[in-house]
mmCIF file of C-alpha atoms and ligand atoms in Angstrom:
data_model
loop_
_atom_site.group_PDB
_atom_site.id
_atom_site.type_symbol
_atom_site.label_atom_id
_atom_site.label_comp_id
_atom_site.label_asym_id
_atom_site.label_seq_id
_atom_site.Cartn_x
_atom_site.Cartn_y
_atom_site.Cartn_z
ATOM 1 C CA UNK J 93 96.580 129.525 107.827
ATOM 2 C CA UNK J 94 98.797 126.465 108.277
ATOM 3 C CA UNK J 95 100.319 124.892 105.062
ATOM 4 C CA UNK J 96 101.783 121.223 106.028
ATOM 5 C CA UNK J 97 103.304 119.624 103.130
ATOM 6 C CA UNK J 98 105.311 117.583 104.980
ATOM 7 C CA UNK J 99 103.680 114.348 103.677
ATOM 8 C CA UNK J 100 100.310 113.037 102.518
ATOM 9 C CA UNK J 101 99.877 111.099 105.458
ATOM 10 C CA UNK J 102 98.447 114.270 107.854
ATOM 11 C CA UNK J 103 95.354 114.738 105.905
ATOM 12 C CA UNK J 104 92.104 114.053 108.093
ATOM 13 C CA UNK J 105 88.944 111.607 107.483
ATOM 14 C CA UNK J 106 86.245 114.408 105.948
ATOM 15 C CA UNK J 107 82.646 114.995 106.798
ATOM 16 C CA UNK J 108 81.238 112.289 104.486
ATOM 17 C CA UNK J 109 84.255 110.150 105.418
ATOM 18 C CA UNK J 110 83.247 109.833 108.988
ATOM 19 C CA UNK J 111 79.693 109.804 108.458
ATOM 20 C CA UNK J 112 80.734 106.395 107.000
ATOM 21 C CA UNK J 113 82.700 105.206 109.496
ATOM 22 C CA UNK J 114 79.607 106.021 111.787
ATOM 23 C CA UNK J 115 77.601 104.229 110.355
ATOM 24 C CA UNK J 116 79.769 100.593 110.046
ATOM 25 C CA UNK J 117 78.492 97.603 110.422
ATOM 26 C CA UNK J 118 81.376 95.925 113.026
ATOM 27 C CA UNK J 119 82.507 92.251 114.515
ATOM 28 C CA UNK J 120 85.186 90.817 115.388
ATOM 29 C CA UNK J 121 88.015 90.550 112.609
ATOM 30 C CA UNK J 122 89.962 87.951 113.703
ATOM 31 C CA UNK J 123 86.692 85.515 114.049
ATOM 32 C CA UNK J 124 86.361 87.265 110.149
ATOM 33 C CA UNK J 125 83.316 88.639 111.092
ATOM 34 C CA UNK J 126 83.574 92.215 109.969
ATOM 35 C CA UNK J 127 81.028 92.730 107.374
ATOM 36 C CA UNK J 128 83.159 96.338 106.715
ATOM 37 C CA UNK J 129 86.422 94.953 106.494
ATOM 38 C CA UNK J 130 84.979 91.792 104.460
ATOM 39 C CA UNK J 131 83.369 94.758 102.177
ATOM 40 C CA UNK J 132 86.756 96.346 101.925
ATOM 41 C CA UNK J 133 89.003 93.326 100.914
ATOM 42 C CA UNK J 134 86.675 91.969 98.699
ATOM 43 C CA UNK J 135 86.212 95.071 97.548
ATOM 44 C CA UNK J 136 90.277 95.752 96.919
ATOM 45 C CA UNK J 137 90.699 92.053 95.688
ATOM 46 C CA UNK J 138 87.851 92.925 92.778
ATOM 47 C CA UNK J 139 89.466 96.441 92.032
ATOM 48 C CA UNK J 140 93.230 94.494 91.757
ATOM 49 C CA UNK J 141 91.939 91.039 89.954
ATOM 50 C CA UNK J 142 93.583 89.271 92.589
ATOM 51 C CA UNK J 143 92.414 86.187 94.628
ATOM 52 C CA UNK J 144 92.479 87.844 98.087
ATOM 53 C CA UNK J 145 93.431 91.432 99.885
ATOM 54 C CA UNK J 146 94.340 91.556 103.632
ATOM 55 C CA UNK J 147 93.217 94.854 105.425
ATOM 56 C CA UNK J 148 96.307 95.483 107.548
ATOM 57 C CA UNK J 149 97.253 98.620 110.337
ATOM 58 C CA UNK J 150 100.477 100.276 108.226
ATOM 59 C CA UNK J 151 102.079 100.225 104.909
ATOM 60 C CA UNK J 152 105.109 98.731 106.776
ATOM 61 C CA UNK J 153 103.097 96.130 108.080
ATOM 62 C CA UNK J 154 102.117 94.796 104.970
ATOM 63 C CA UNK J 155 105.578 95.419 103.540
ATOM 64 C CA UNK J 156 107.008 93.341 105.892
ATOM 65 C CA UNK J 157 104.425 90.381 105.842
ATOM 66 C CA UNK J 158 104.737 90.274 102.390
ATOM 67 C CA UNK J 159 108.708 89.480 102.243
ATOM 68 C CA UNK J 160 108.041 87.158 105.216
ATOM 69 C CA UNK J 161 105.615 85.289 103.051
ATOM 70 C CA UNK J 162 107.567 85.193 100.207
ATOM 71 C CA UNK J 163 111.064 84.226 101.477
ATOM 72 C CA UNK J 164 112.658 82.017 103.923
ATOM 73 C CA UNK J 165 115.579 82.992 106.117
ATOM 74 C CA UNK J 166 118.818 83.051 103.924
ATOM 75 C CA UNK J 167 116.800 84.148 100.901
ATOM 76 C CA UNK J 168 117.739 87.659 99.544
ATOM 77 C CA UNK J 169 115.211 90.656 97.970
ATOM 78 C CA UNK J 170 116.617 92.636 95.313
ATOM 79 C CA UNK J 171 115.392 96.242 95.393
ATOM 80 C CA UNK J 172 115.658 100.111 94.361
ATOM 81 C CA UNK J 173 118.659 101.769 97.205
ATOM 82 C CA UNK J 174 115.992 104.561 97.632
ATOM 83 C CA UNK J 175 113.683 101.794 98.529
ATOM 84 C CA UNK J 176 111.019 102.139 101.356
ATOM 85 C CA UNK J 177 111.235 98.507 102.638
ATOM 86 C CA UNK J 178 115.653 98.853 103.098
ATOM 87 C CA UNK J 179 115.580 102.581 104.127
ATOM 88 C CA UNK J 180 112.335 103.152 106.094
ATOM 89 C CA UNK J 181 111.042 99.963 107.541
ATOM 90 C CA UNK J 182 113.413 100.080 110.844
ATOM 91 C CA UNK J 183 115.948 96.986 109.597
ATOM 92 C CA UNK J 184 112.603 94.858 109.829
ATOM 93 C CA UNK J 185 113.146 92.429 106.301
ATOM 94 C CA UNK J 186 116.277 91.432 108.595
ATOM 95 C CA UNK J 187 114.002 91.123 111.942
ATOM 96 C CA UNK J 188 111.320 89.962 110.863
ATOM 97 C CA UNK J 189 112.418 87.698 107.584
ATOM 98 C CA UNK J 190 116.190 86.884 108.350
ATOM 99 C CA UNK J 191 116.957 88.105 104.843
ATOM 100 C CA UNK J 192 119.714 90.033 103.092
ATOM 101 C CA UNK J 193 118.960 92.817 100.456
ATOM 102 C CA UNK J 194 120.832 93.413 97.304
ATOM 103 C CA UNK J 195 120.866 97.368 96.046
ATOM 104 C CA UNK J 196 120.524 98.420 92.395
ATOM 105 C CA UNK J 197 120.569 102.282 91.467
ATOM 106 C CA UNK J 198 117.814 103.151 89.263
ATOM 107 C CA UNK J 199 116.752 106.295 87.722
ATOM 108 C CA UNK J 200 115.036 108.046 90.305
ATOM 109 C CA UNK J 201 114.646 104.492 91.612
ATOM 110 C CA UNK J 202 112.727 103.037 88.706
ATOM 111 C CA UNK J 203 114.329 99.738 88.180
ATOM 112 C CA UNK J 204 115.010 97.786 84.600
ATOM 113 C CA UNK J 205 115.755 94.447 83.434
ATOM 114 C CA UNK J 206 119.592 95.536 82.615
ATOM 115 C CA UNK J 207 119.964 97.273 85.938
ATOM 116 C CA UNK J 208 118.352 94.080 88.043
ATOM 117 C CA UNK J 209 119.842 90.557 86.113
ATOM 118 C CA UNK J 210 123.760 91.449 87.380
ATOM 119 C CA UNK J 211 122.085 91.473 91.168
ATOM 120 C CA UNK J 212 120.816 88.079 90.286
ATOM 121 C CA UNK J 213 122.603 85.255 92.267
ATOM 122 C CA UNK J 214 123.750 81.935 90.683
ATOM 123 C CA UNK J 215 123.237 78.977 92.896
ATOM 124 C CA UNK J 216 126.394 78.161 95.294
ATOM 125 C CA UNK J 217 126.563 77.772 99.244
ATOM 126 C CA UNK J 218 128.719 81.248 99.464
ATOM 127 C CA UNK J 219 125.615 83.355 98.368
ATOM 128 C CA UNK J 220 122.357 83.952 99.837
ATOM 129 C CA UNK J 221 119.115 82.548 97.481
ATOM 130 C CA UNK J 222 118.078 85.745 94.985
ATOM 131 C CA UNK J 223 113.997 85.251 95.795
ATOM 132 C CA UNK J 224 111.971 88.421 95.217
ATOM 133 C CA UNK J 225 112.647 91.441 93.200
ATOM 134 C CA UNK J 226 111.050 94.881 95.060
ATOM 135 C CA UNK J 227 109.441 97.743 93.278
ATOM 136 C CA UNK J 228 108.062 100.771 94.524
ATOM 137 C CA UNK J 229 105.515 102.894 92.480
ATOM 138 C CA UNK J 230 105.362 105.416 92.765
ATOM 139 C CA UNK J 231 109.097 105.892 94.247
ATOM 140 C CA UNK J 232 108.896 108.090 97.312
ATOM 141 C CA UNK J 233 112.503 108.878 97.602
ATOM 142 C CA UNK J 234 112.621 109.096 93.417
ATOM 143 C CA UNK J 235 110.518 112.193 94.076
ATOM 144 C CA UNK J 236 107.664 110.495 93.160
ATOM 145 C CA UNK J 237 108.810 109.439 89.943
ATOM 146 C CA UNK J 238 106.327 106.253 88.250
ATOM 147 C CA UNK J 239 106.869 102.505 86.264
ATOM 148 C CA UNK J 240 104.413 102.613 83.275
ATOM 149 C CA UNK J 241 102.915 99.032 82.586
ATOM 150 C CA UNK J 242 105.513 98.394 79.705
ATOM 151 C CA UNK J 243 108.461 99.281 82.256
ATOM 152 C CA UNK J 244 107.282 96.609 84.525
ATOM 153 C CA UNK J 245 106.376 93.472 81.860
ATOM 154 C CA UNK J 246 109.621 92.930 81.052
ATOM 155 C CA UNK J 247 110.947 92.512 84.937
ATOM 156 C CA UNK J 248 108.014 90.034 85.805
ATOM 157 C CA UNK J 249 109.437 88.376 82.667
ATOM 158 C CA UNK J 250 112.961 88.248 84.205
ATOM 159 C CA UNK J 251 111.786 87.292 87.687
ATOM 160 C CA UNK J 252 109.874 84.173 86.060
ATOM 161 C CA UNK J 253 112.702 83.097 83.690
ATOM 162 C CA UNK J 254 115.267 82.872 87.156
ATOM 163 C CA UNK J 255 112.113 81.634 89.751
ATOM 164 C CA UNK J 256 111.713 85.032 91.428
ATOM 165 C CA UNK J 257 108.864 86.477 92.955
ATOM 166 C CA UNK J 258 107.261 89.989 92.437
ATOM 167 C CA UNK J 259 106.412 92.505 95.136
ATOM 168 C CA UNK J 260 104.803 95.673 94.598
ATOM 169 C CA UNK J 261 105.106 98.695 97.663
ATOM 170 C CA UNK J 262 102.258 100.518 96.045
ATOM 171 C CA UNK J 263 101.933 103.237 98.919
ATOM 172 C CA UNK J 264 101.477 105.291 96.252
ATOM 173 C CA UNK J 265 100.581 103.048 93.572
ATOM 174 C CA UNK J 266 97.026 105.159 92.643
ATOM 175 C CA UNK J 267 99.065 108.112 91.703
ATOM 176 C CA UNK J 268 101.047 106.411 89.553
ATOM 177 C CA UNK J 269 97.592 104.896 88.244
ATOM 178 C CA UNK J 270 96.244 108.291 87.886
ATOM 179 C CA UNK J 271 99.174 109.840 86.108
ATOM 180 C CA UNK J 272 99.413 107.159 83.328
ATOM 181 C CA UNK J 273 96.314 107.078 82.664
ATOM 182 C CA UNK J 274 97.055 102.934 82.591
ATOM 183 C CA UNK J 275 94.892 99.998 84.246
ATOM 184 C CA UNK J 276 94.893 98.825 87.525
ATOM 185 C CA UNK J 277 94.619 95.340 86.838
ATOM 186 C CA UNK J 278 97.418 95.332 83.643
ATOM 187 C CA UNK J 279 99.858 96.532 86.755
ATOM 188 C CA UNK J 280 98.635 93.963 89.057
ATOM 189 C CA UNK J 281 98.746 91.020 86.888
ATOM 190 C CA UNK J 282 102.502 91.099 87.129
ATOM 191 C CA UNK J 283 103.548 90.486 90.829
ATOM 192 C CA UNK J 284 102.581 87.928 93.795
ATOM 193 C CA UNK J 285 102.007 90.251 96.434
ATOM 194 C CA UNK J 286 100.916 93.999 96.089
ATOM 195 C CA UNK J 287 100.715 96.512 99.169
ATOM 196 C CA UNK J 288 98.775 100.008 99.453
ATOM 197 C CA UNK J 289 98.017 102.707 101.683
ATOM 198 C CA UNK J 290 95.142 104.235 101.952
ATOM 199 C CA UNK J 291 96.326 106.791 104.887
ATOM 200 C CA UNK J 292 98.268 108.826 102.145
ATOM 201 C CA UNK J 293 96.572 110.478 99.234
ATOM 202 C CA UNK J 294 93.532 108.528 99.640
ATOM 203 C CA UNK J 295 92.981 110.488 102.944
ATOM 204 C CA UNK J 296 91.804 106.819 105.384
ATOM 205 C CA UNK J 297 93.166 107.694 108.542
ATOM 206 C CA UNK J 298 94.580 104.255 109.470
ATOM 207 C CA UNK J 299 95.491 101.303 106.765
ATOM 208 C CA UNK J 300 96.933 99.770 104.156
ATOM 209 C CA UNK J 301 96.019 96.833 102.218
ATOM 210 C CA UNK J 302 98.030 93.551 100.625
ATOM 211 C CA UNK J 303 96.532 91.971 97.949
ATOM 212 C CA UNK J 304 97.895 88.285 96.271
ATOM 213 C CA UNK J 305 96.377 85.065 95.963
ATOM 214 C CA UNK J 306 94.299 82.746 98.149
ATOM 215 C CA UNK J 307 97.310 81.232 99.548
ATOM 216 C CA UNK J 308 99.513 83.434 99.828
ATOM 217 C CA UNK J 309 97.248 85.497 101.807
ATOM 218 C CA UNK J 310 96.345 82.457 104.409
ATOM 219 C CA UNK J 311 99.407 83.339 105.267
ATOM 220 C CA UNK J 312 99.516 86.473 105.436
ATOM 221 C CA UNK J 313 97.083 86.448 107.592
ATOM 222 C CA UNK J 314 99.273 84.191 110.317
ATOM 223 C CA UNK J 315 101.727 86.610 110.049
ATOM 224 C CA UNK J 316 99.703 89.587 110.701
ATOM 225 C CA UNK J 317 98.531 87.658 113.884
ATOM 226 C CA UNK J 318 101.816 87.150 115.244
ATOM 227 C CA UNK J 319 102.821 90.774 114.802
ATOM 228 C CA UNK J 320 100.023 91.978 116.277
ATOM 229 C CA UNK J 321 98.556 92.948 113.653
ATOM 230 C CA UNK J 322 94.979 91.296 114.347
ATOM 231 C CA UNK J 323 91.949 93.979 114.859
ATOM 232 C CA UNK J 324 89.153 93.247 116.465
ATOM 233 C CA UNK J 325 86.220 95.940 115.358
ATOM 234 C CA UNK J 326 88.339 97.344 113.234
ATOM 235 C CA UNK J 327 85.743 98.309 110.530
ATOM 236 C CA UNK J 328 84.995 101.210 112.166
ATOM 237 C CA UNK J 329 88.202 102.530 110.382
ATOM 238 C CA UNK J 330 88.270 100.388 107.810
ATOM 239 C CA UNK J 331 85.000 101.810 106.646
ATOM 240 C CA UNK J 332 87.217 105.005 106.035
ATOM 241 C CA UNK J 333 89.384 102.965 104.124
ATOM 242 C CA UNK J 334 86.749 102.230 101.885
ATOM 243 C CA UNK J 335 85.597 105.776 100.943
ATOM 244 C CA UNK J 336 88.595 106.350 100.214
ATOM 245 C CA UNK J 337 88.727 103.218 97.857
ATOM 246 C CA UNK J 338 85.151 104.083 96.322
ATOM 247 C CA UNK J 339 85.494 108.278 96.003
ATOM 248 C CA UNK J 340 88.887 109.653 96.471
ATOM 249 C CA UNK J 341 91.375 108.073 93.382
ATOM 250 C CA UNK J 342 90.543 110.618 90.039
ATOM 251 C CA UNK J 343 91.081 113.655 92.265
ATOM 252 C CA UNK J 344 94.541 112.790 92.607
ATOM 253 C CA UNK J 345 95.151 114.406 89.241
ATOM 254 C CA UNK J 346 94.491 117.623 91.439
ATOM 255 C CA UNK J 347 97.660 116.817 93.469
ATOM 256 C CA UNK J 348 99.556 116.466 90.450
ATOM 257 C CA UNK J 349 98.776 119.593 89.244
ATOM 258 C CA UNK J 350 99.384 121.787 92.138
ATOM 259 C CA UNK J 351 102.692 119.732 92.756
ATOM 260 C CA UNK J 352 103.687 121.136 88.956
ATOM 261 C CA UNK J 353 102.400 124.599 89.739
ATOM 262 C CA UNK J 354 104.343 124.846 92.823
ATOM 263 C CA UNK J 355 107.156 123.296 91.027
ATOM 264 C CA UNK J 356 107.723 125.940 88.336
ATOM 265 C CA UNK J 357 107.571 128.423 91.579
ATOM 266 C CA UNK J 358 110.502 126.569 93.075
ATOM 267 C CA UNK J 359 112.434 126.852 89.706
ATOM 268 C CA UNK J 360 112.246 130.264 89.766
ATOM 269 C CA UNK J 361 113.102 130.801 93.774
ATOM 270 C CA UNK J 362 116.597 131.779 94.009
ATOM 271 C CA UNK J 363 117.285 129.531 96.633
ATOM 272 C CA UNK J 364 116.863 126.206 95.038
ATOM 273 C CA UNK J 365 119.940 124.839 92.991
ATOM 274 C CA UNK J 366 117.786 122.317 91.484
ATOM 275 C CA UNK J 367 114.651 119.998 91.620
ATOM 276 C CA UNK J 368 114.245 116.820 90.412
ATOM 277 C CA UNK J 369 110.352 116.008 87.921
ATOM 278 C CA UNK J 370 107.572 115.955 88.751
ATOM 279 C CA UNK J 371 105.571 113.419 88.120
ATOM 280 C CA UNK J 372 102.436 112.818 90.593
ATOM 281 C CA UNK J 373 102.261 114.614 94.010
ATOM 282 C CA UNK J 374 105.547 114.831 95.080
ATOM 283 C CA UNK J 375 108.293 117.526 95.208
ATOM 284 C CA UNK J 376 112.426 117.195 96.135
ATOM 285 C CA UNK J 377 114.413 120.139 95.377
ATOM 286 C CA UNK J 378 117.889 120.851 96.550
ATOM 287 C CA UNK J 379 118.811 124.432 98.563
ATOM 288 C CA UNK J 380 121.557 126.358 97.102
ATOM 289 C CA UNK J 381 125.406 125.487 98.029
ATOM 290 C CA UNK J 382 125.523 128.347 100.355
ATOM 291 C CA UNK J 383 122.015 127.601 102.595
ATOM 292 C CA UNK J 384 121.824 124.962 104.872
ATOM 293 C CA UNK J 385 118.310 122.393 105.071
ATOM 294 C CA UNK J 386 117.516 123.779 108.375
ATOM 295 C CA UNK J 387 117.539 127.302 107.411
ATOM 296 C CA UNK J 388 115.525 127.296 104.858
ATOM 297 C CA UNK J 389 113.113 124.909 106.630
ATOM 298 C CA UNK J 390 113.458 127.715 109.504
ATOM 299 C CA UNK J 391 112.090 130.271 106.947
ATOM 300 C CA UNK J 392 109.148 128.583 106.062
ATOM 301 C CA UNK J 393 108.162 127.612 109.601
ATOM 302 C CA UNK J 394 108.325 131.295 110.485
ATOM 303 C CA UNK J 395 105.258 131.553 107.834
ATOM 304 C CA UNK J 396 103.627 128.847 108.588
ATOM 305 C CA UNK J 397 104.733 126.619 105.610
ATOM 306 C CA UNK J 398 105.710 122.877 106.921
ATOM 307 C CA UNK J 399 108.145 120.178 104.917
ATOM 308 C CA UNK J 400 110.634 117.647 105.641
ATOM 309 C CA UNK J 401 114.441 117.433 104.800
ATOM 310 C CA UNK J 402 114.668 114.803 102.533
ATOM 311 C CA UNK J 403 118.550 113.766 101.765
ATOM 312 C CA UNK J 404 122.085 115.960 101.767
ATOM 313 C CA UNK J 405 120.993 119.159 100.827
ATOM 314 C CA UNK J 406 117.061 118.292 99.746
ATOM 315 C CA UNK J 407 113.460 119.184 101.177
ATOM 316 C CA UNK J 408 110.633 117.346 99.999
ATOM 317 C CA UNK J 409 107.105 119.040 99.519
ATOM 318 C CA UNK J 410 103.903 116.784 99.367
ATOM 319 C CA UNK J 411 100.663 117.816 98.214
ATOM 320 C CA UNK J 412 97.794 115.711 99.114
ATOM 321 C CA UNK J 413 93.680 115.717 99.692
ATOM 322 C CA UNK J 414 93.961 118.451 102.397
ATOM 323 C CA UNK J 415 96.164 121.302 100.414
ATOM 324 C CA UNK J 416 93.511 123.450 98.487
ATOM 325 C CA UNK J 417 93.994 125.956 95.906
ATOM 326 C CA UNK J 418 93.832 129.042 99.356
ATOM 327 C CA UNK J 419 96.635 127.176 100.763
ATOM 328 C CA UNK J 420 98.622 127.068 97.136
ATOM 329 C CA UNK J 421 98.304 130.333 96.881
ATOM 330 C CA UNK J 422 99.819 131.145 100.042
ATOM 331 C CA UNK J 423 102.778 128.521 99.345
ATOM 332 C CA UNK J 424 103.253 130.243 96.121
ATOM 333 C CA UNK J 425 103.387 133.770 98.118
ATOM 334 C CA UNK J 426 106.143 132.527 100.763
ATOM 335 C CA UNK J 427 107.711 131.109 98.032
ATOM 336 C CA UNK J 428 108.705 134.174 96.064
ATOM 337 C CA UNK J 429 109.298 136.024 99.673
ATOM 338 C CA UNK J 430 111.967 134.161 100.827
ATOM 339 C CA UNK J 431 115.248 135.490 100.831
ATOM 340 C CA UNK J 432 118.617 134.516 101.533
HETATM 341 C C1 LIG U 707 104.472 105.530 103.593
HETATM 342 C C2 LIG U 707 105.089 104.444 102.839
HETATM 343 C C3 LIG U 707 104.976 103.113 103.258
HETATM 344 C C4 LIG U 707 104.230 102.668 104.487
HETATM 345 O O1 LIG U 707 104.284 103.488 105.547
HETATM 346 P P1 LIG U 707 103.399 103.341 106.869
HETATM 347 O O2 LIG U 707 103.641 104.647 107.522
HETATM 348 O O3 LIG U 707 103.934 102.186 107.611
HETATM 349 O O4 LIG U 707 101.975 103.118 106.465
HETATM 350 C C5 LIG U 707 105.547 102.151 102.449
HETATM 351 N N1 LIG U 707 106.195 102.471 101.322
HETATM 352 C C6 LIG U 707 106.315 103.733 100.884
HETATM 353 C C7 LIG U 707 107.003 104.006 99.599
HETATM 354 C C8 LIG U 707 105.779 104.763 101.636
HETATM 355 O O5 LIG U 707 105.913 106.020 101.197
#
């Protein structure tokens, strides 16, 4: 038995999943003649309250088009350091947007009003043009960690008061849904432009999704084009997308749990000096002074057990759709084997 816990983006369509991508109606996107991927945004744009949703290849993709939409060259985006879109997305808000990014340090990346205003920029010719403040729920490199509703009310309240715009990287945004408990649509309401994958816990195998208004998404929709980003029949995955929309968001709450369970494991293991809270489906815990990364990677490769180093001295586990209770079991098993 393999265990790969490296992220939530290796689980595979299911049965019922791909009977529904069989079964697609298909034309030609960019003519806007897929009745599956018209299903699917209007679909997303209902579920969000927004005006519009864009179905797009990669979460990075509709990242990217986002800040290009929002900003002009010379603008800057304020943002989390452990953000996706500075530390993941290949330099591209400088390629593809010509803008600079200004770093704040949150708790485990969750950002506050205090913690953003000082990265606020005053008008004068020296500085770049402060444009569009960056959150990330849930926050990958936070371990996961989530903004509930109240958290994130009083930064849209900021960025209106200084003319800023709001964008959500929501890879994991329906965990963070899930583990509050809160509304969809009393997140949405507070930012422009909103981006999600459905290739992670969801379990699509290609796709993410930006969501905003009308307008904004006219555009969006240029910019996808000149990227590359235009599909043609593209509903064949998009229909997998849409399961995934439709049946796979309350069992997230099963990811959470197992995360916990094989959290309090990892507290116990003698080779972890510490681990940062859980909160939905993702784990970072730091090896022990003495043990290297790579070595105790090794250990769980020799049975079988697959994550990723994640930092100076940290491995991150991710449970997801395809990690059942068998395979917890057997995590929990190598867990308290290992020994140093
Ligand atoms: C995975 C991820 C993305 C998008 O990644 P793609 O692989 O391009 O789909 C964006 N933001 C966060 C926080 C992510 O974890």
């Amino acid at each position: 038995m393999i265990v790969d816990l490296r992220s939530d983006t290796v689980t595979k369509p299911s049965k019922q999943m791909k009977e529904a991508m069989l079964a697609a109606p298909v034309g030609d996107d960019v003519f806007d003649e897929d009745p599956t991927i018209n299903d699917l945004q209007d679909y997303a744009s209902n579920l969000f309250g927004k005006e519009a949703a864009l179905y797009c290849p990669s979460g990075t993709m509709t990242n990217q088009i986002a800040i290009r939409c929002l900003t002009q060259p010379q603008d800057e985006v304020i943002c989390d350091q452990r953000s996706h879109i500075y530390n993941y997305e290949g330099g591209g808000l400088a390629y593809n947007s010509m803008v600079s990014v200004r770093l704040a340090d949150g708790e485990r990346g969750i950002l506050t009003p205090e913690l953003i205003e000082p990265n606020i920029l005053k008008e004068d010719i020296h500085y770049p043009i402060s444009k569009v403040i960056g959150l990330e729920n849930t926050v990958n490199k936070g371990g996961g960690a989530c903004y509930r509703e109240k958290d994130i009310e009083p930064i849209a309240r900021l960025a209106e008061k200084n003319d800023l715009k709001m964008h959500l990287d929501g890879a994991r945004f329906f965990n963070a849904i899930v583990a509050t408990g809160e509304e969809i649509k009393d997140h949405a309401k507070h930012f422009d432009t909103i981006s999600i994958c459905l290739s992670k816990g969801l379990g699509a195998p290609v796709g993410s999704i930006l969501l905003g208004t009308d307008e904004v998404i006219k555009k969006a929709k240029r910019v996808r084009k000149v990227l590359g980003g235009g599909m043609r029949q593209a509903g064949i995955i998009a229909a997998g997308a849409l399961f995934a929309l439709k049946n796979n968001i309350e069992r997230l709450a099963d990811d959470h749990q197992r995360a916990k369970t094989l959290a309090k494991e990892l507290e116990q293991a003698d080779f972890v000096k510490n681990i940062l809270p859980v909160d939905t489906n993702i784990i970072i815990f730091e090896v022990r002074d003495d043990l290297s990364v790579e070595n105790v990677l090794n250990k769980f490769e020799e049975n079988k057990v697959y994550a990723v180093p994640f930092g100076k001295g940290a491995i991150r586990f991710v449970t997801h759709l395809d990690f059942n209770d068998e395979q917890m079991e057997r995590t929990i098993n190598v867990i308290r084997l290992l020994s140093f």
